[in-house]
XYZ file of N, CA and C in Angstrom:
861
model
N 70.315 103.848 101.730
C 71.318 103.991 102.925
C 72.442 104.556 101.760
N 73.398 105.265 102.661
C 74.067 105.750 101.597
C 75.861 105.916 102.196
N 76.830 106.419 102.024
C 77.940 106.852 102.284
C 77.788 107.788 103.816
N 77.463 108.537 103.784
C 77.024 109.216 105.015
C 77.188 108.794 106.112
N 75.471 107.889 106.126
C 75.287 106.893 107.030
C 76.082 105.692 107.205
N 76.959 105.368 106.110
C 78.358 104.391 107.248
C 79.075 105.394 107.642
N 79.055 106.579 107.195
C 80.501 106.695 107.611
C 79.822 107.071 109.394
N 79.264 107.719 109.731
C 78.392 108.126 111.121
C 78.239 106.409 111.719
N 77.852 105.431 110.944
C 78.441 104.493 111.594
C 79.332 103.880 112.132
N 80.358 103.917 111.210
C 81.650 103.569 111.537
C 82.168 104.464 113.287
N 81.616 105.917 112.953
C 81.943 106.562 113.928
C 81.819 106.323 115.387
N 80.365 106.046 115.766
C 79.687 105.571 116.686
C 80.029 103.974 116.886
N 80.634 103.765 116.109
C 81.180 101.854 116.348
C 82.094 102.077 116.847
N 83.413 103.034 116.707
C 84.485 103.568 117.620
C 84.376 103.806 118.915
N 83.584 105.161 118.643
C 83.325 106.056 120.248
C 81.949 105.149 121.276
N 81.500 104.533 120.649
C 79.998 103.627 121.725
C 79.893 105.059 122.000
N 79.867 106.051 122.016
C 79.021 107.335 122.918
C 78.038 107.828 121.915
N 77.260 108.508 121.515
C 75.774 109.245 120.793
C 76.815 110.337 121.179
N 76.621 111.110 122.311
C 77.166 112.635 122.075
C 78.969 112.839 122.140
N 79.759 111.941 122.081
C 80.441 111.918 121.439
C 81.367 112.152 120.333
N 80.185 111.007 119.158
C 80.436 111.208 118.192
C 79.512 111.895 117.741
N 78.405 112.441 118.016
C 77.444 113.508 117.368
C 78.274 114.416 116.874
N 79.532 114.893 118.636
C 80.618 116.544 118.390
C 81.571 116.433 117.350
N 81.756 114.697 117.270
C 83.283 114.630 116.088
C 82.271 114.421 114.808
N 81.375 114.792 113.561
C 80.498 114.561 113.413
C 79.951 116.246 113.226
N 80.116 116.355 113.582
C 79.421 118.008 113.369
C 77.597 117.662 113.686
N 77.273 117.147 113.839
C 75.678 117.055 114.019
C 75.336 117.108 115.412
N 74.076 116.581 115.242
C 72.909 116.937 116.596
C 72.823 115.254 116.724
N 73.017 115.226 117.885
C 72.836 113.750 118.779
C 71.593 113.322 117.986
N 69.996 113.884 118.415
C 68.824 113.155 118.081
C 69.112 113.206 116.201
N 69.771 114.482 115.576
C 70.164 114.009 113.831
C 70.896 112.312 113.661
N 72.401 112.124 114.469
C 72.868 110.971 114.404
C 71.995 110.054 114.861
N 71.312 110.004 115.611
C 70.017 108.828 116.655
C 69.390 108.443 115.236
N 69.118 109.468 114.277
C 67.599 109.153 113.510
C 68.648 108.860 111.980
N 69.603 109.018 111.764
C 70.467 108.807 110.552
C 70.539 106.504 111.251
N 71.414 106.800 112.398
C 72.210 105.644 112.580
C 70.487 104.565 112.516
N 68.966 105.248 113.199
C 67.983 104.436 113.167
C 67.529 103.967 111.904
N 67.569 104.877 110.823
C 67.377 104.711 109.281
C 68.524 104.020 108.741
N 69.403 103.603 108.881
C 70.636 102.583 108.485
C 70.138 101.270 108.770
N 69.441 101.065 110.402
C 68.762 99.597 110.726
C 67.789 99.644 109.738
N 66.700 100.509 109.746
C 65.802 100.050 109.306
C 65.923 99.879 107.990
N 66.945 100.250 107.636
C 66.662 99.804 105.448
C 67.307 98.652 105.260
N 68.283 98.213 106.612
C 69.170 97.093 106.194
C 68.076 96.220 106.602
N 67.536 96.042 108.150
C 66.045 95.469 108.616
C 67.577 94.481 109.822
N 68.502 95.055 110.224
C 69.756 94.754 111.244
C 69.313 95.105 112.180
N 70.017 95.164 114.111
C 70.129 95.770 114.698
C 71.290 95.966 115.152
N 72.301 96.962 115.012
C 73.474 97.016 114.518
C 73.756 97.998 115.869
N 73.518 98.238 116.839
C 73.453 98.634 118.376
C 72.411 98.039 118.724
N 73.043 97.920 120.469
C 72.488 97.734 121.686
C 72.751 99.025 122.203
N 71.436 98.901 123.154
C 71.524 100.540 123.551
C 70.252 101.141 124.882
N 71.196 101.364 125.489
C 70.036 102.555 126.866
C 70.484 103.749 127.090
N 70.163 104.356 128.240
C 69.978 105.660 128.775
C 72.405 105.335 129.286
N 72.960 104.234 129.394
C 73.937 104.507 130.113
C 75.120 104.528 128.874
N 74.103 103.040 127.629
C 75.706 102.323 127.841
C 74.987 102.251 125.787
N 76.140 101.623 125.333
C 76.095 101.446 123.518
C 77.042 100.409 123.253
N 77.005 99.489 122.617
C 77.770 98.713 122.282
C 76.969 97.616 120.830
N 77.943 97.478 120.168
C 77.498 96.927 118.777
C 76.974 95.337 118.929
N 75.893 94.930 117.716
C 75.699 93.944 118.221
C 76.518 93.245 117.467
N 76.713 91.493 117.462
C 77.354 91.047 116.703
C 77.383 91.092 114.700
N 76.049 91.500 114.725
C 76.006 91.997 112.879
C 76.752 92.666 112.801
N 76.585 94.062 113.746
C 77.089 95.745 114.010
C 78.824 95.144 113.562
N 78.844 94.676 114.598
C 80.447 94.227 114.317
C 80.960 93.833 113.239
N 80.597 92.460 112.363
C 80.417 92.065 111.054
C 80.424 93.478 110.363
N 79.795 94.088 110.490
C 79.610 95.196 108.621
C 80.763 95.995 109.949
N 81.620 96.873 111.086
C 82.110 97.058 111.051
C 83.534 97.024 110.753
N 83.753 95.641 111.019
C 85.137 95.172 110.320
C 84.931 95.283 108.407
N 84.294 95.143 108.373
C 83.954 94.950 106.959
C 84.053 96.122 105.755
N 83.235 96.992 106.459
C 82.781 97.965 105.852
C 83.752 99.307 105.906
N 85.153 98.949 107.107
C 85.904 99.818 106.729
C 87.067 99.375 106.401
N 86.824 98.244 105.778
C 88.467 98.031 104.702
C 87.264 98.314 103.106
N 86.463 97.811 102.485
C 85.750 98.853 101.899
C 85.894 100.049 101.513
N 85.499 101.276 102.659
C 85.786 102.541 102.449
C 87.303 102.826 102.530
N 87.853 102.381 102.629
C 89.759 102.695 102.779
C 89.580 102.129 101.735
N 88.927 101.509 100.160
C 89.098 101.532 99.341
C 89.073 102.418 98.116
N 87.561 102.164 98.560
C 86.739 102.828 98.347
C 87.544 104.837 98.242
N 87.910 105.120 99.444
C 88.308 106.710 99.350
C 90.429 106.351 98.577
N 91.001 104.629 98.363
C 92.369 105.111 97.508
C 91.572 105.377 96.097
N 90.450 104.719 95.941
C 90.119 105.030 94.256
C 89.531 106.453 94.923
N 89.164 106.946 95.098
C 89.213 108.794 94.904
C 90.244 109.642 94.973
N 91.576 109.033 95.627
C 92.807 109.781 95.821
C 93.349 109.391 94.786
N 93.242 108.222 94.427
C 93.800 107.296 92.477
C 93.585 108.990 91.583
N 92.202 108.898 91.847
C 91.302 109.625 90.665
C 92.389 110.818 91.520
N 92.440 111.661 92.011
C 93.251 113.068 92.428
C 94.298 113.193 91.432
N 94.625 111.480 91.999
C 96.138 112.136 91.682
C 96.941 112.025 90.599
N 95.921 111.507 89.922
C 95.602 110.984 87.374
C 95.512 112.825 87.240
N 94.645 113.292 88.162
C 94.182 114.773 87.253
C 95.432 115.305 87.942
N 96.046 115.589 88.830
C 97.760 116.478 89.628
C 98.376 115.816 89.232
N 98.659 114.782 88.259
C 99.695 114.522 88.254
C 100.699 113.470 88.538
N 101.719 114.367 89.674
C 103.026 113.823 90.551
C 102.593 114.353 91.392
N 101.239 115.009 92.511
C 101.038 114.822 93.722
C 100.466 113.777 94.050
N 100.457 113.569 95.700
C 99.408 113.192 96.533
C 100.363 112.243 97.234
N 99.992 111.899 97.789
C 100.340 111.069 98.910
C 101.187 109.388 98.519
N 102.340 109.054 99.398
C 102.733 107.081 99.170
C 103.179 106.453 100.845
N 102.754 105.459 101.386
C 102.710 105.746 102.741
C 103.696 104.596 102.282
N 104.388 103.949 102.613
C 105.924 102.957 102.892
C 106.611 102.962 103.995
N 105.924 101.222 104.770
C 106.575 100.746 105.634
C 107.652 100.218 105.633
N 108.805 100.466 106.659
C 110.250 99.514 106.819
C 110.507 99.161 107.642
N 111.838 98.062 107.551
C 112.148 97.705 108.366
C 112.951 98.900 109.778
N 113.059 98.465 111.210
C 113.990 99.780 111.464
C 114.869 99.928 111.105
N 116.106 98.543 110.718
C 117.320 98.782 110.449
C 118.158 99.406 109.300
N 116.745 99.763 108.442
C 117.638 100.694 107.591
C 116.724 102.103 107.140
N 116.917 102.328 108.481
C 116.461 103.663 108.633
C 117.520 104.728 108.475
N 119.067 104.779 109.033
C 119.853 105.522 108.842
C 120.563 104.946 107.494
N 120.240 103.696 106.563
C 121.102 103.950 105.732
C 120.190 103.759 103.747
N 119.081 102.415 103.726
C 118.671 102.376 102.888
C 117.420 104.068 102.439
N 116.449 103.806 104.085
C 115.531 104.913 103.076
C 115.953 106.529 102.926
N 116.864 106.637 103.980
C 117.348 108.144 103.078
C 117.572 108.226 101.648
N 118.385 107.228 101.048
C 118.881 107.201 99.504
C 117.779 107.030 99.303
N 116.425 106.737 99.468
C 115.340 105.781 98.774
C 114.673 107.430 98.777
N 114.557 107.658 100.341
C 113.895 109.610 99.882
C 114.205 110.731 98.962
N 115.245 111.007 98.815
C 115.788 111.464 98.416
C 115.836 111.428 96.656
N 115.953 110.137 96.278
C 115.485 110.097 94.548
C 114.302 110.507 94.654
N 113.815 110.194 95.348
C 111.838 109.927 95.445
C 111.672 111.798 95.331
N 112.171 112.436 96.248
C 112.093 113.719 96.621
C 112.273 114.561 95.310
N 113.933 114.354 94.840
C 114.216 114.883 93.431
C 113.312 114.492 92.500
N 112.643 113.800 92.014
C 111.970 113.247 90.961
C 110.609 113.701 91.332
N 109.870 114.182 92.326
C 108.268 114.814 92.702
C 108.822 115.609 93.727
N 109.326 116.365 93.716
C 109.129 117.393 95.174
C 107.420 117.612 95.438
N 106.659 117.508 94.623
C 105.072 117.467 94.963
C 104.581 116.727 96.230
N 105.312 115.626 96.256
C 104.640 113.791 96.517
C 105.007 114.372 98.480
N 104.108 113.902 99.024
C 104.238 113.503 100.312
C 104.064 111.988 100.821
N 105.261 111.858 101.092
C 105.959 110.287 101.684
C 105.570 109.647 103.467
N 105.323 109.109 103.032
C 104.681 108.877 105.166
C 105.220 107.834 105.356
N 106.107 107.561 106.240
C 106.830 106.296 106.528
C 106.685 106.121 107.844
N 106.390 104.776 107.489
C 105.567 104.003 108.881
C 106.472 102.580 109.219
N 106.697 102.147 110.231
C 106.710 100.598 110.742
C 105.755 99.872 111.454
N 105.639 98.772 110.639
C 104.477 97.302 110.759
C 104.715 95.954 111.751
N 104.533 95.646 112.446
C 104.647 94.291 112.634
C 104.554 93.129 111.520
N 105.514 92.352 111.400
C 106.154 91.711 110.772
C 104.829 90.891 110.227
N 103.510 90.531 111.486
C 102.840 89.610 110.702
C 101.229 90.893 110.297
N 101.378 91.782 110.158
C 100.285 93.162 109.642
C 101.049 92.833 108.234
N 101.687 93.247 108.060
C 102.766 93.413 107.201
C 101.731 93.590 105.282
N 101.604 92.342 105.428
C 101.012 91.828 103.947
C 99.196 92.300 104.047
N 98.573 91.891 105.350
C 97.603 92.675 105.159
C 97.200 94.349 105.295
N 98.188 94.692 105.445
C 98.242 96.701 105.861
C 98.304 97.195 104.187
N 98.466 95.722 102.831
C 99.149 96.191 101.378
C 97.759 95.792 101.102
N 97.204 95.272 101.774
C 95.613 94.602 101.163
C 94.807 95.478 101.333
N 94.657 96.102 102.400
C 93.992 96.668 103.379
C 94.203 98.449 102.291
N 94.967 98.654 101.895
C 95.434 100.072 101.474
C 95.785 100.738 102.668
N 95.812 99.972 103.503
C 96.943 100.616 104.821
C 98.080 101.527 104.540
N 98.886 100.951 103.197
C 100.040 101.115 102.620
C 100.181 100.960 101.708
N 101.220 101.923 100.632
C 101.429 101.584 99.244
C 102.497 100.725 99.213
N 103.390 100.381 99.940
C 104.861 99.368 99.646
C 105.321 98.972 100.937
N 105.745 98.230 100.798
C 106.191 97.348 102.626
C 107.716 97.236 101.802
N 108.872 97.481 103.164
C 110.010 97.173 102.867
C 110.351 96.275 103.553
N 110.661 94.462 102.799
C 110.744 93.492 103.921
C 111.895 92.824 103.822
N 112.566 92.058 105.159
C 113.348 90.903 104.899
C 112.943 89.369 104.569
N 111.907 89.714 104.354
C 110.779 87.931 104.012
C 111.024 88.077 102.819
N 111.217 86.973 102.125
C 110.416 86.443 100.768
C 108.918 86.497 100.302
N 108.697 86.918 100.034
C 107.012 86.821 99.960
C 106.358 86.060 98.968
N 104.934 85.296 99.434
C 104.933 83.806 98.228
C 103.224 84.400 98.180
N 102.710 85.596 98.464
C 101.730 85.651 97.931
C 101.036 86.261 96.721
N 100.344 85.557 96.126
C 99.793 85.868 94.700
C 98.943 87.047 94.283
N 98.884 87.650 95.175
C 98.183 88.981 95.164
C 99.310 90.088 94.855
N 100.394 89.813 95.601
C 101.488 90.912 95.958
C 102.638 90.527 95.010
N 103.129 92.100 94.107
C 104.449 91.814 93.580
C 105.443 92.057 94.926
N 106.317 92.002 94.129
C 107.977 91.598 95.157
C 109.115 91.704 94.427
N 109.831 92.379 94.667
C 111.266 92.321 94.101
C 112.113 92.902 95.050
N 113.599 91.987 94.609
C 114.555 92.510 95.832
C 115.171 93.423 95.138
N 115.461 94.695 96.540
C 116.578 95.800 95.877
C 117.873 96.058 96.300
N 117.861 95.217 97.731
C 118.594 95.683 98.364
C 119.323 94.583 99.335
N 120.752 94.551 99.677
C 121.577 93.312 100.021
C 122.610 93.527 101.266
N 122.207 93.230 102.905
C 122.837 93.745 104.040
C 123.094 92.092 104.240
N 124.594 92.457 105.879
C 124.931 90.933 106.019
C 124.563 90.917 107.288
N 124.340 89.460 108.154
C 123.814 90.081 109.277
C 125.357 90.151 110.289
N 125.412 90.476 111.083
C 126.401 90.744 112.351
C 125.942 90.430 113.880
N 126.751 89.874 114.284
C 127.021 89.827 115.752
C 127.296 91.380 116.444
N 126.150 91.371 117.130
C 126.386 93.377 118.544
C 126.888 92.442 119.400
N 128.152 93.681 119.941
C 128.668 93.208 121.339
C 128.788 94.127 121.449
N 128.690 94.303 123.277
C 130.081 95.752 123.964
C 130.997 96.014 123.139
N 131.316 97.208 122.682
C 132.741 97.545 122.808
C 133.764 96.699 123.929
N 133.464 96.708 124.504
C 135.323 95.620 125.892
C 134.099 94.544 125.447
N 133.816 93.689 124.896
C 133.454 91.924 124.981
C 134.926 91.586 123.642
N 134.712 90.219 124.268
C 136.164 89.472 123.933
C 135.991 89.556 122.757
N 134.764 88.898 121.991
C 134.936 88.821 120.541
C 135.440 90.075 119.643
N 136.235 89.542 118.603
C 136.511 90.392 117.494
C 136.307 90.774 115.938
N 136.328 89.097 115.939
C 136.040 88.692 114.547
C 135.235 88.127 114.301
N 134.860 87.016 113.392
C 134.107 85.975 113.428
C 134.641 84.402 113.579
N 135.755 84.653 113.778
C 136.636 83.403 113.784
C 136.485 83.043 115.723
N 136.118 84.406 116.288
C 135.887 83.824 117.474
C 134.482 83.317 118.104
N 133.960 83.518 117.373
C 133.000 82.286 117.279
C 132.744 80.432 117.117
N 132.671 80.271 118.028
C 132.651 78.635 118.129
C 131.760 78.477 119.051
N 131.300 76.863 119.173
C 129.811 76.634 119.464
C 130.798 76.682 121.169
N 131.384 76.647 121.733
C 132.050 76.955 123.004
C 131.928 77.811 123.514
N 132.148 79.046 122.629
C 132.391 80.333 123.342
C 130.704 80.665 123.234
N 129.692 80.654 121.915
C 128.568 80.707 121.852
C 127.836 80.268 123.255
N 128.326 79.349 123.165
C 127.665 78.243 124.771
C 127.051 78.915 125.944
N 128.058 80.337 125.976
C 128.519 81.207 127.471
C 127.775 82.261 127.423
N 127.229 82.425 126.234
C 126.799 84.119 125.606
C 124.932 84.274 125.971
N 124.683 85.307 126.469
C 123.169 85.612 126.335
C 123.121 86.082 125.081
N 121.269 85.816 124.808
C 121.576 86.509 123.917
C 120.316 87.600 123.768
N 120.476 88.630 122.990
C 118.838 89.291 122.705
C 118.826 89.128 121.715
N 117.841 88.674 120.744
C 116.839 88.543 119.387
C 116.121 88.990 118.848
N 115.669 89.299 117.974
C 114.145 90.136 117.432
C 112.673 88.574 117.637
N 112.080 89.297 118.217
C 111.002 88.501 118.157
C 110.951 87.419 116.529
N 110.474 86.468 116.894
C 110.746 84.742 116.206
C 109.465 84.967 115.535
N 108.949 84.796 114.525
C 108.083 85.382 113.938
C 107.686 83.738 112.785
N 106.539 82.907 112.997
C 106.148 81.878 112.446
C 106.676 82.019 111.397
N 107.095 81.450 110.397
C 106.492 81.683 108.524
C 108.063 82.412 108.525
N 108.781 83.512 108.839
C 109.812 84.474 108.125
C 110.937 83.437 108.148
N 111.079 84.536 106.725
C 112.601 83.406 106.312
C 113.400 84.290 106.729
N 113.720 85.135 107.323
C 114.648 86.344 108.109
C 114.820 85.521 109.786
N 113.437 85.029 109.969
C 114.199 84.198 111.415
C 114.465 83.018 111.355
N 114.057 82.373 110.211
C 114.686 81.041 109.078
C 116.366 81.021 109.222
N 116.640 82.174 108.866
C 118.086 83.080 108.713
C 118.203 83.111 110.091
N 118.198 83.852 110.936
C 119.530 83.435 112.086
C 119.102 82.532 113.127
N 117.959 81.633 112.367
C 118.250 80.206 112.961
C 119.247 79.262 112.634
N 119.187 79.303 110.946
C 120.249 78.673 109.918
C 121.706 78.987 110.885
N 122.226 80.031 111.273
C 123.616 80.592 111.953
C 123.327 79.570 113.301
N 123.000 79.604 113.868
C 122.595 78.975 115.274
C 123.078 77.269 115.090
N 121.994 77.074 113.998
C 122.310 75.392 114.105
C 124.121 75.135 112.987
N 124.699 75.890 112.439
C 125.898 76.455 111.239
C 127.092 75.529 113.305
N 126.160 76.346 114.106
C 127.719 76.225 115.092
C 127.231 74.989 116.422
N 126.142 74.211 115.857
C 125.552 72.995 116.865
C 124.875 74.184 118.391
N 124.710 74.860 118.250
C 124.186 75.520 118.756
C 122.813 76.456 119.469
N 121.864 76.080 120.161
C 120.965 76.357 120.328
C 120.691 77.887 121.885
N 121.131 79.441 121.106
C 121.130 80.357 122.190
C 120.366 80.507 123.325
N 120.459 80.717 124.267
C 120.350 81.123 125.452
C 120.223 82.584 125.231
N 118.167 82.672 124.965
C 118.005 84.242 124.622
C 117.199 84.720 126.350
N 117.893 85.705 126.115
C 117.276 86.507 127.114
C 116.715 87.321 127.254
N 116.591 87.795 125.981
C 115.473 89.023 125.759
C 114.788 88.934 124.410
N 113.710 89.325 124.383
C 113.367 89.209 122.868
C 112.782 91.045 122.215
N 113.069 91.330 121.532
C 112.365 93.004 120.996
C 112.089 92.859 119.207
N 111.040 93.009 119.281
C 110.615 93.526 117.748
C 111.583 94.530 117.296
N 112.404 96.076 118.108
C 112.868 96.881 117.299
C 114.044 97.138 117.457
N 115.104 96.936 116.180
C 116.415 97.144 116.515
C 117.263 97.932 117.067
N 116.888 98.716 117.215
C 117.248 99.984 118.172
C 117.273 99.445 119.711
N 116.239 99.299 120.365
C 115.425 98.956 121.761
C 116.830 97.633 121.833
N 117.161 96.299 120.686
C 119.011 95.950 121.123
C 119.465 96.429 121.208
N 119.885 97.332 120.623
C 121.604 97.537 120.458
C 121.031 98.676 121.570
N 120.559 99.033 122.277
C 120.440 99.995 123.749
C 120.614 98.881 124.707
N 120.150 97.318 124.925
C 120.306 96.801 125.278
C 122.256 96.332 125.960
N 122.457 95.984 124.486
C 123.366 95.506 124.138
C 124.680 96.403 124.726
N 124.417 97.756 124.714
C 125.319 98.616 124.962
C 125.392 98.889 125.962
N 124.400 98.469 127.137
C 124.412 98.291 128.268
C 125.029 97.325 129.509
N 125.014 96.213 128.619
C 125.812 94.933 128.773
C 125.124 93.965 129.093
N 123.013 93.964 128.587
C 122.426 92.578 129.270
C 123.131 91.628 127.744
N 123.633 91.869 126.865
C 123.218 90.066 126.124
C 124.195 90.782 125.024
N 124.167 89.727 123.776
C 124.986 90.139 122.396
C 123.668 89.615 121.579
N 123.877 90.458 120.077
C 123.050 90.333 119.418
C 122.906 89.945 117.910
N 122.475 89.091 117.568
C 122.752 89.555 115.656
C 121.373 89.820 114.872
N 122.137 90.547 114.284
C 120.730 92.064 113.540
C 121.956 92.062 112.601
N 121.024 93.071 111.241
C 121.945 93.289 109.661
C 122.261 94.687 110.520
N 124.169 94.449 109.523
C 124.688 94.870 109.648
C 124.724 96.947 108.830
N 122.946 97.035 108.504
C 122.711 98.644 108.171
C 122.957 99.715 109.066
N 122.472 98.387 110.012
C 122.617 99.102 112.003
C 123.876 100.302 111.954
N 125.085 100.144 111.463
C 125.979 100.784 111.780
C 126.301 102.521 111.082
N 125.181 102.051 110.321
C 124.853 103.238 109.996
C 123.850 104.426 111.026
N 123.360 103.928 112.013
C 122.874 104.409 112.958
C 124.162 105.211 114.457
N 125.621 104.922 113.932
C 126.741 105.295 114.382
C 126.727 105.246 115.776
N 126.124 104.396 116.763
C 126.078 104.121 117.984
C 127.553 103.720 118.905
N 127.823 105.020 119.892
C 128.969 105.097 120.155
C 128.734 103.530 121.034
N 129.823 102.469 121.599
C 130.127 101.593 122.920
C 129.408 100.462 121.528
N 129.708 100.526 120.854
C 129.073 99.310 119.854
C 129.585 98.143 119.508
N 130.042 96.937 119.273
C 131.049 96.935 117.545
C 130.140 95.602 116.805
N 130.499 95.926 115.257
C 129.762 95.173 114.996
C 130.253 94.183 114.204
N 130.748 92.958 114.455
C 131.132 92.066 113.538
C 130.478 91.383 113.050
N 131.172 91.543 111.401
C 130.069 91.262 109.847
C 130.407 89.599 109.649
N 129.038 89.036 109.440
C 129.326 87.770 109.034
C 128.624 87.190 107.373
N 129.028 85.839 107.103
C 129.062 85.965 105.644
C 127.501 85.697 105.379
N 126.574 85.783 106.522
C 125.209 85.078 105.337
C 124.112 86.607 105.100
N 123.899 86.687 104.602
C 123.210 87.340 103.671
C 121.747 87.735 104.048
N 121.161 89.176 104.125
C 119.944 88.767 104.496
C 119.682 89.781 103.514
N 118.838 89.532 101.881
C 117.969 90.783 101.419
C 116.872 91.164 101.760
N 116.410 92.052 101.156
C 115.207 92.973 100.960
C 115.046 93.384 99.887
N 113.231 93.157 99.801
C 112.906 93.311 99.242
C 111.545 94.470 99.418
N 110.937 94.608 98.013
C 109.912 95.809 98.299
C 108.521 94.944 97.535
N 107.456 95.497 98.227
C 106.448 94.900 97.651
C 105.441 95.953 97.575
N 104.449 95.391 96.866
C 102.773 95.980 96.854
C 101.405 95.145 96.071
N 100.207 95.756 95.875
C 99.936 95.123 95.761
C 99.865 94.752 94.048
N 99.704 94.264 93.769
C 99.920 93.086 91.768
C 98.550 94.141 91.234
N 97.450 94.340 92.095
C 96.348 95.252 90.427
C 96.504 96.655 91.005
N 97.730 97.016 91.453
C 98.009 98.537 91.463
C 97.855 99.123 90.811
N 96.853 100.074 89.772
C 97.281 101.064 89.241
C 97.412 102.074 89.655
N 97.877 102.666 90.508
C 98.083 104.388 90.763
C 99.561 104.301 90.119
N 99.275 105.277 89.709
C 100.435 106.347 88.858
C 101.582 106.873 89.590
N 101.593 107.341 91.009
C 102.378 107.705 91.789
C 103.133 106.669 92.073
N 102.141 105.285 92.795
C 103.311 104.517 92.500
C 103.783 103.623 91.584
N 103.754 103.318 90.227
C 104.057 103.666 89.501
C 105.487 104.460 89.122
N 105.493 105.292 89.176
C 106.759 106.768 88.993
C 107.584 106.167 90.279
N 107.392 105.693 91.622
C 108.137 105.186 92.575
C 108.934 104.306 92.232
N 107.856 103.067 92.369
C 109.074 102.015 91.823
C 109.713 102.278 90.506
N 109.574 102.824 89.785
C 110.634 103.021 88.572
C 111.786 103.620 89.370
N 111.916 104.270 90.588
C 113.360 104.752 90.473
C 113.558 104.028 92.179
N 112.839 103.345 92.423
C 113.589 102.183 93.827
C 113.711 101.159 92.632
N 113.471 100.320 92.279
C 113.366 98.628 91.696
C 114.257 99.004 90.901
N 115.551 98.279 90.821
C 116.747 98.209 90.225
C 116.112 97.054 88.363
């Protein structure tokens, strides 16, 4: 069994079609069949159920697909780190971040990195809250900027910035200042809120806001994306609670009413990651 056989297996496990997989891997269909059969013989495991029309993974094949995908990511990360060590300050770093800082903190961070390491490639992604730490552990991202406090022992975390929560309303809305928010006035409002995530300290912060008014908001809509929420507020479909960093998006027809509640931003990375590029970037970001 060699690494190439595992790559053939993973490609077929994704495609579930010998002809398509062979074309993508630049080998003949018969050669692909031989490689898969050889792998099955070496392992003593049937990986696929196949007939003339269909190919599907066995339970054992599905298990190995999930495990080998992670292990290959780790191996590729090791190889990439070796290349980066040889090349010095070049390579690629992948950063996930919330939509709220796309126009505020992210341009500032990227400016620092680009000035210091002009050859470094930077990939920005946005990942759902519940997937962020798994993406870090599985080497799909290198840094995760979150509004949530991290308690995982294998992930390092450092606060890098603080924003405030804000009530977001259409420009013609009667709310003008935080003092306009009362238990009585809030009772008549329809809210558009971020999707509530169990265990999220950011979601807890929003809950504390409403608890302070002894009010359970009428939530009209939920969205994972703040920019979508703002567009819905502008359309008059409700009001929202978002970080005031969205002010940098400069969207007309919207008013932000800053609240005294703070929302912190944390940079997160793998505790045992010794990638020199990551270390250099962290020096620029972490205060």
